[in-house]
Amino acid sequence: MRVVRKLVAVARRGAFIARIVAVADAFDAMGSDRPYRKGMDDGTLDTILHAGAGKQWDARVIEAFFRARADIREISRRERESLRLDLQPLL
């Protein structure tokens, strides 16, 4: 029985981590520029995430996202800047 409880605990943690990743992926996908469209502005992105809380995404994860939103956006901005390529010299 002890092994079953441990497996259930591991499965629950894994499922919660997957819900965190789902919100992170949505934030990145909607907020990032793509070759075919610009990333969404912060207001639109916030509206979509709030609307999906408890429906599309785990409400607890969305709540945690908004508590850490300023830090997440700053980290995201810095990471995206470091990945920008200057293609002008190649043209």
Coordinates of N, CA, C and O in Angstrom, one line a residue:
M1 N 0.8 -1.2 0.0 CA 0.0 0.0 0.0 C 0.9 1.3 0.0 O 0.5 2.3 -0.6
R2 N 2.0 1.2 0.7 CA 2.9 2.4 0.8 C 3.4 2.8 -0.6 O 3.5 3.9 -1.0
V3 N 3.7 1.8 -1.5 CA 4.2 2.0 -2.8 C 3.1 2.7 -3.6 O 3.4 3.7 -4.4
V4 N 1.9 2.3 -3.5 CA 0.7 2.9 -4.2 C 0.6 4.3 -3.8 O 0.4 5.2 -4.7
R5 N 0.7 4.6 -2.6 CA 0.5 6.0 -2.1 C 1.7 6.9 -2.7 O 1.4 8.0 -3.1
K6 N 2.9 6.3 -2.7 CA 4.0 7.1 -3.3 C 3.8 7.3 -4.8 O 4.0 8.4 -5.3
L7 N 3.3 6.3 -5.5 CA 3.0 6.5 -6.9 C 1.9 7.5 -7.2 O 2.0 8.3 -8.1
V8 N 0.9 7.5 -6.3 CA -0.2 8.5 -6.5 C 0.4 9.9 -6.2 O 0.1 10.9 -7.0
A9 N 1.2 10.1 -5.2 CA 1.8 11.4 -4.9 C 2.7 11.9 -6.0 O 2.6 13.1 -6.4
V10 N 3.5 11.0 -6.6 CA 4.3 11.4 -7.8 C 3.5 11.8 -9.0 O 3.7 12.8 -9.6
A11 N 2.4 11.0 -9.2 CA 1.5 11.3 -10.3 C 0.9 12.7 -10.1 O 0.7 13.5 -11.1
R12 N 0.4 13.0 -8.9 CA -0.2 14.3 -8.6 C 0.8 15.4 -8.9 O 0.4 16.5 -9.4
R13 N 2.0 15.3 -8.4 CA 3.0 16.3 -8.6 C 3.3 16.5 -10.1 O 3.4 17.6 -10.6
G14 N 3.4 15.4 -10.8 CA 3.6 15.5 -12.2 C 2.5 16.2 -12.9 O 2.7 17.0 -13.8
A15 N 1.3 15.9 -12.5 CA 0.1 16.6 -13.2 C 0.1 18.1 -12.9 O -0.2 18.9 -13.7
F16 N 0.5 18.4 -11.6 CA 0.6 19.9 -11.3 C 1.7 20.6 -12.1 O 1.5 21.7 -12.6
I17 N 2.8 19.9 -12.2 CA 3.9 20.5 -13.0 C 3.4 20.7 -14.4 O 3.7 21.7 -15.1
A18 N 2.7 19.7 -15.0 CA 2.2 19.9 -16.3 C 1.2 21.1 -16.5 O 1.2 21.8 -17.5
R19 N 0.4 21.4 -15.4 CA -0.5 22.5 -15.4 C 0.3 23.8 -15.4 O 0.0 24.8 -16.0
I20 N 1.5 23.8 -14.7 CA 2.3 25.0 -14.7 C 2.9 25.2 -16.0 O 2.9 26.3 -16.6
V21 N 3.4 24.2 -16.6 CA 4.0 24.3 -18.0 C 3.0 24.7 -19.0 O 3.3 25.5 -19.9
A22 N 1.7 24.3 -18.9 CA 0.7 24.7 -19.8 C 0.5 26.3 -19.8 O 0.4 26.9 -20.8
V23 N 0.5 26.8 -18.6 CA 0.4 28.3 -18.5 C 1.6 29.0 -19.0 O 1.5 30.0 -19.8
A24 N 2.8 28.5 -18.7 CA 4.0 29.1 -19.2 C 4.1 29.0 -20.7 O 4.5 30.0 -21.4
D25 N 3.7 27.9 -21.3 CA 3.7 27.7 -22.7 C 2.7 28.7 -23.4 O 3.0 29.3 -24.4
A26 N 1.5 28.8 -22.8 CA 0.5 29.8 -23.3 C 1.0 31.2 -23.3 O 0.9 31.9 -24.3
F27 N 1.6 31.6 -22.2 CA 2.2 32.9 -22.0 C 3.2 33.2 -23.1 O 3.2 34.2 -23.8
D28 N 4.1 32.2 -23.3 CA 5.2 32.4 -24.3 C 4.7 32.4 -25.7 O 5.0 33.3 -26.5
A29 N 3.7 31.5 -26.0 CA 3.2 31.4 -27.3 C 2.4 32.7 -27.7 O 2.6 33.2 -28.8
M30 N 1.6 33.1 -26.8 CA 0.8 34.3 -27.1 C 1.6 35.6 -27.1 O 1.3 36.5 -27.8
G31 N 2.6 35.7 -26.3 CA 3.3 36.9 -26.1 C 4.5 37.1 -27.0 O 5.1 38.2 -27.2
S32 N 4.9 36.0 -27.7 CA 6.1 36.0 -28.6 C 5.7 36.4 -30.0 O 4.7 36.1 -30.5
D33 N 6.6 37.2 -30.6 CA 6.5 37.5 -32.0 C 6.7 36.2 -32.8 O 7.6 35.4 -32.5
R34 N 5.9 36.1 -33.8 CA 6.1 35.0 -34.8 C 6.3 35.6 -36.2 O 6.0 36.7 -36.4
P35 N 6.8 34.8 -37.1 CA 7.0 35.3 -38.4 C 5.7 35.8 -39.1 O 5.8 36.8 -39.9
Y36 N 4.6 35.3 -38.7 CA 3.3 35.6 -39.3 C 2.5 36.6 -38.4 O 1.4 37.0 -38.8
R37 N 2.9 36.9 -37.2 CA 2.2 37.9 -36.4 C 3.0 38.4 -35.2 O 4.0 37.8 -34.8
K38 N 2.6 39.5 -34.7 CA 3.3 40.1 -33.5 C 2.7 39.4 -32.3 O 1.6 39.0 -32.3
G39 N 3.5 39.4 -31.2 CA 3.1 38.9 -30.0 C 2.0 39.8 -29.4 O 1.9 41.0 -29.7
M40 N 1.1 39.2 -28.6 CA 0.0 40.0 -28.0 C 0.5 41.0 -27.0 O 1.5 40.7 -26.3
D41 N -0.2 42.1 -26.8 CA 0.2 43.1 -25.8 C -0.2 42.5 -24.5 O -1.0 41.6 -24.3
D42 N 0.4 43.1 -23.4 CA 0.2 42.5 -22.1 C -1.3 42.6 -21.6 O -1.7 41.6 -21.0
G43 N -2.0 43.6 -22.0 CA -3.4 43.7 -21.6 C -4.2 42.6 -22.2 O -5.1 41.9 -21.5
T44 N -4.1 42.3 -23.4 CA -4.8 41.2 -24.1 C -4.4 39.9 -23.5 O -5.3 39.1 -23.2
L45 N -3.1 39.7 -23.3 CA -2.7 38.4 -22.7 C -3.3 38.2 -21.4 O -3.7 37.1 -21.0
D46 N -3.3 39.3 -20.5 CA -3.8 39.2 -19.2 C -5.3 38.8 -19.2 O -5.8 38.0 -18.5
T47 N -6.0 39.4 -20.1 CA -7.5 39.2 -20.3 C -7.7 37.7 -20.6 O -8.6 37.0 -20.0
I48 N -6.9 37.2 -21.6 CA -7.1 35.8 -22.0 C -6.8 34.8 -20.8 O -7.5 33.9 -20.6
L49 N -5.7 35.1 -20.1 CA -5.3 34.2 -19.0 C -6.3 34.3 -17.9 O -6.7 33.2 -17.4
H50 N -6.8 35.5 -17.6 CA -7.9 35.6 -16.5 C -9.1 34.8 -17.0 O -9.7 34.1 -16.2
A51 N -9.5 35.0 -18.2 CA -10.7 34.3 -18.7 C -10.6 32.8 -18.7 O -11.6 32.1 -18.5
G52 N -9.4 32.3 -18.9 CA -9.2 30.8 -18.9 C -8.9 30.2 -17.6 O -8.8 29.0 -17.5
A53 N -8.8 31.0 -16.5 CA -8.6 30.5 -15.2 C -9.7 29.6 -14.8 O -10.9 30.0 -14.8
G54 N -9.4 28.4 -14.4 CA -10.4 27.4 -14.0 C -11.1 26.7 -15.1 O -11.9 25.8 -14.9
K55 N -10.8 27.1 -16.3 CA -11.4 26.5 -17.5 C -10.3 25.8 -18.3 O -10.2 24.6 -18.4
Q56 N -9.6 26.7 -19.0 CA -8.5 26.2 -19.8 C -7.2 25.9 -19.0 O -6.5 25.0 -19.3
W57 N -7.0 26.7 -18.0 CA -5.8 26.6 -17.1 C -6.2 26.5 -15.7 O -7.2 27.0 -15.2
D58 N -5.4 25.8 -14.9 CA -5.6 25.7 -13.4 C -5.6 27.1 -12.8 O -4.7 27.9 -13.0
A59 N -6.7 27.3 -12.1 CA -6.9 28.7 -11.5 C -5.8 29.0 -10.5 O -5.4 30.2 -10.4
R60 N -5.3 28.0 -9.7 CA -4.2 28.3 -8.8 C -2.9 28.7 -9.5 O -2.2 29.5 -9.0
V61 N -2.7 28.1 -10.7 CA -1.5 28.4 -11.4 C -1.6 29.8 -12.0 O -0.7 30.6 -12.0
I62 N -2.8 30.2 -12.5 CA -3.0 31.5 -13.0 C -2.9 32.5 -11.9 O -2.2 33.6 -12.1
E63 N -3.4 32.2 -10.7 CA -3.2 33.1 -9.6 C -1.8 33.4 -9.3 O -1.3 34.5 -9.1
A64 N -1.0 32.3 -9.3 CA 0.5 32.4 -9.0 C 1.2 33.2 -10.1 O 2.1 34.0 -9.8
F65 N 0.7 33.0 -11.3 CA 1.3 33.7 -12.5 C 1.1 35.2 -12.3 O 2.1 36.0 -12.4
F66 N 0.0 35.6 -11.9 CA -0.3 37.0 -11.7 C 0.4 37.6 -10.5 O 0.8 38.8 -10.5
R67 N 0.7 36.8 -9.5 CA 1.5 37.3 -8.3 C 2.9 37.5 -8.8 O 3.6 38.4 -8.2
A68 N 3.4 36.7 -9.7 CA 4.8 36.8 -10.1 C 4.9 37.5 -11.5 O 6.0 37.5 -12.1
R69 N 3.9 38.1 -12.0 CA 3.8 38.6 -13.4 C 4.9 39.6 -13.7 O 5.6 39.4 -14.8
A70 N 5.2 40.5 -12.9 CA 6.3 41.5 -13.2 C 7.6 40.8 -13.4 O 8.3 41.1 -14.3
D71 N 7.9 39.9 -12.5 CA 9.2 39.1 -12.6 C 9.2 38.3 -13.8 O 10.2 38.2 -14.6
I72 N 8.1 37.6 -14.1 CA 8.0 36.7 -15.3 C 8.2 37.5 -16.6 O 9.0 37.1 -17.5
R73 N 7.6 38.7 -16.6 CA 7.7 39.5 -17.8 C 9.1 40.1 -18.0 O 9.6 40.1 -19.1
E74 N 9.8 40.4 -16.9 CA 11.1 40.9 -17.0 C 12.1 39.8 -17.5 O 12.9 40.0 -18.3
I75 N 12.0 38.7 -16.9 CA 12.8 37.5 -17.3 C 12.5 37.2 -18.8 O 13.5 37.0 -19.6
S76 N 11.3 37.2 -19.2 CA 10.9 36.9 -20.6 C 11.5 37.9 -21.5 O 12.1 37.6 -22.6
R77 N 11.4 39.2 -21.2 CA 11.9 40.3 -22.0 C 13.5 40.1 -22.2 O 14.0 40.2 -23.3
R78 N 14.2 39.9 -21.1 CA 15.6 39.7 -21.2 C 16.0 38.5 -22.0 O 16.9 38.6 -22.8
E79 N 15.3 37.4 -21.8 CA 15.6 36.2 -22.6 C 15.3 36.4 -24.1 O 16.1 36.0 -25.0
R80 N 14.2 37.1 -24.4 CA 13.9 37.3 -25.8 C 14.9 38.2 -26.5 O 15.3 38.0 -27.6
E81 N 15.4 39.2 -25.7 CA 16.4 40.1 -26.3 C 17.7 39.4 -26.6 O 18.3 39.7 -27.6
S82 N 18.1 38.5 -25.8 CA 19.3 37.8 -26.0 C 19.2 36.8 -27.2 O 20.2 36.4 -27.7
L83 N 18.0 36.5 -27.6 CA 17.8 35.6 -28.7 C 17.6 36.3 -30.0 O 17.5 35.6 -31.1
R84 N 17.4 37.6 -30.0 CA 17.2 38.3 -31.3 C 18.4 38.2 -32.2 O 19.5 38.4 -31.8
L85 N 18.1 38.0 -33.4 CA 19.2 38.0 -34.4 C 19.1 39.2 -35.3 O 18.1 39.7 -35.7
D86 N 20.3 39.8 -35.5 CA 20.4 40.9 -36.4 C 20.7 40.3 -37.8 O 21.8 40.0 -38.1
L87 N 19.7 40.2 -38.6 CA 19.8 39.7 -40.0 C 20.3 40.7 -41.0 O 20.6 40.3 -42.1
Q88 N 20.3 42.0 -40.7 CA 20.6 43.0 -41.6 C 22.0 42.8 -42.3 O 22.1 42.9 -43.5
P89 N 23.0 42.4 -41.5 CA 24.3 42.2 -42.2 C 24.3 41.1 -43.2 O 25.1 41.0 -44.1
L90 N 23.4 40.2 -43.1 CA 23.3 39.1 -44.1 C 22.5 39.4 -45.3 O 22.5 38.6 -46.3
L91 N 21.8 40.5 -45.3 CA 20.9 40.9 -46.5 C 21.7 41.7 -47.5 O 22.6 42.3 -47.3

